XYZ file of C-alpha atoms in Angstrom:
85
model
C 59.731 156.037 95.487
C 57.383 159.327 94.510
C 59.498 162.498 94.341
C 58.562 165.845 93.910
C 61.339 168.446 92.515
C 62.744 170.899 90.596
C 64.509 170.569 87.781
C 67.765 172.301 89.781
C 67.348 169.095 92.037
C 67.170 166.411 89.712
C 71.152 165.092 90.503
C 70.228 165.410 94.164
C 67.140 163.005 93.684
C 69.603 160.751 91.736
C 71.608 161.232 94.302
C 69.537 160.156 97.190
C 68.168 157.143 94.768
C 71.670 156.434 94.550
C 72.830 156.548 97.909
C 69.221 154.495 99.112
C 69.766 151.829 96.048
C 66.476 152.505 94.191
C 66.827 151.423 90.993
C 65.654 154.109 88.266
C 62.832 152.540 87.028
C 61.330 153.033 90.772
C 61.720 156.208 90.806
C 58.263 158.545 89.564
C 58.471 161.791 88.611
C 56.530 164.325 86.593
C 58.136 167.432 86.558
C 58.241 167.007 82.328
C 54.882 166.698 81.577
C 53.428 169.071 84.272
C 56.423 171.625 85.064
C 56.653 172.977 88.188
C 53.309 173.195 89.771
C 54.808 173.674 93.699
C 52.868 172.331 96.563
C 50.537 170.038 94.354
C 53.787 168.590 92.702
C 53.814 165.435 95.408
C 49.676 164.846 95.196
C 49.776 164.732 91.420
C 52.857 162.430 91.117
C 51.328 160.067 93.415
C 48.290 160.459 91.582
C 49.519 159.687 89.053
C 51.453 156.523 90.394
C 48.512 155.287 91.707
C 46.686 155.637 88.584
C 49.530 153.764 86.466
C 49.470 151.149 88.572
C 52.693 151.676 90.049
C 52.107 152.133 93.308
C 49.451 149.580 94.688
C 47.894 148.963 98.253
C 50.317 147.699 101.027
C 53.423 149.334 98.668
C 55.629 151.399 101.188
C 56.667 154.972 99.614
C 59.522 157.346 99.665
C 58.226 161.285 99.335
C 60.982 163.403 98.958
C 60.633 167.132 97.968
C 63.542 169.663 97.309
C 62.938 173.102 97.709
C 64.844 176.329 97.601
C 67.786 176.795 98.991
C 68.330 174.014 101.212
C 64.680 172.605 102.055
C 64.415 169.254 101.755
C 61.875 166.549 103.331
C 61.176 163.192 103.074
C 58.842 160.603 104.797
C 57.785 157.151 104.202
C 54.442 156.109 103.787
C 52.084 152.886 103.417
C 49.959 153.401 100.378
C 46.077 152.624 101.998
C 43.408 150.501 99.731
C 41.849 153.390 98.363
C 39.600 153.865 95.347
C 40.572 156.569 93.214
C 38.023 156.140 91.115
């Protein structure tokens, strides 16, 4: 699960971990290292994934994104065999 937020919406990414039962450790996020950085926040987390090794070819993904107010999104995605490089 990749997840793109704001600090404001950390508890309602726990929350949605939580209420999915994804444990913790699946959970990716990079909002402490790189701050806030908007509508690159869910390419550079999955970057980022991808280039830890924790998200590999075939792996299916959870984006979720909170915005303000009361945007939300999510989708789930296969990650393709891709070569990042």
């Amino acid at each position: 699960m990749a997840a793109d937020h704001r600090l404001a919406a950390r508890p309602d990414l726990a929350a949605v971990a939580r209420t999915l039962e994804v444990p913790g450790e699946r959970v990716v996020m990079n909002v402490d290292r790189v701050g806030n950085t908007v509508a690159a926040s869910i390419p550079l987390v999955l970057a980022d994934a991808a280039a830890a090794g924790d998200v590999l070819p075939g792996h299916r993904v959870l984006i979720t994104s909170f915005g303000a107010g009361l945007g939300w999104g999510s989708t789930v995605i296969t990650w393709p065999g891709i070569d990042l490089g």
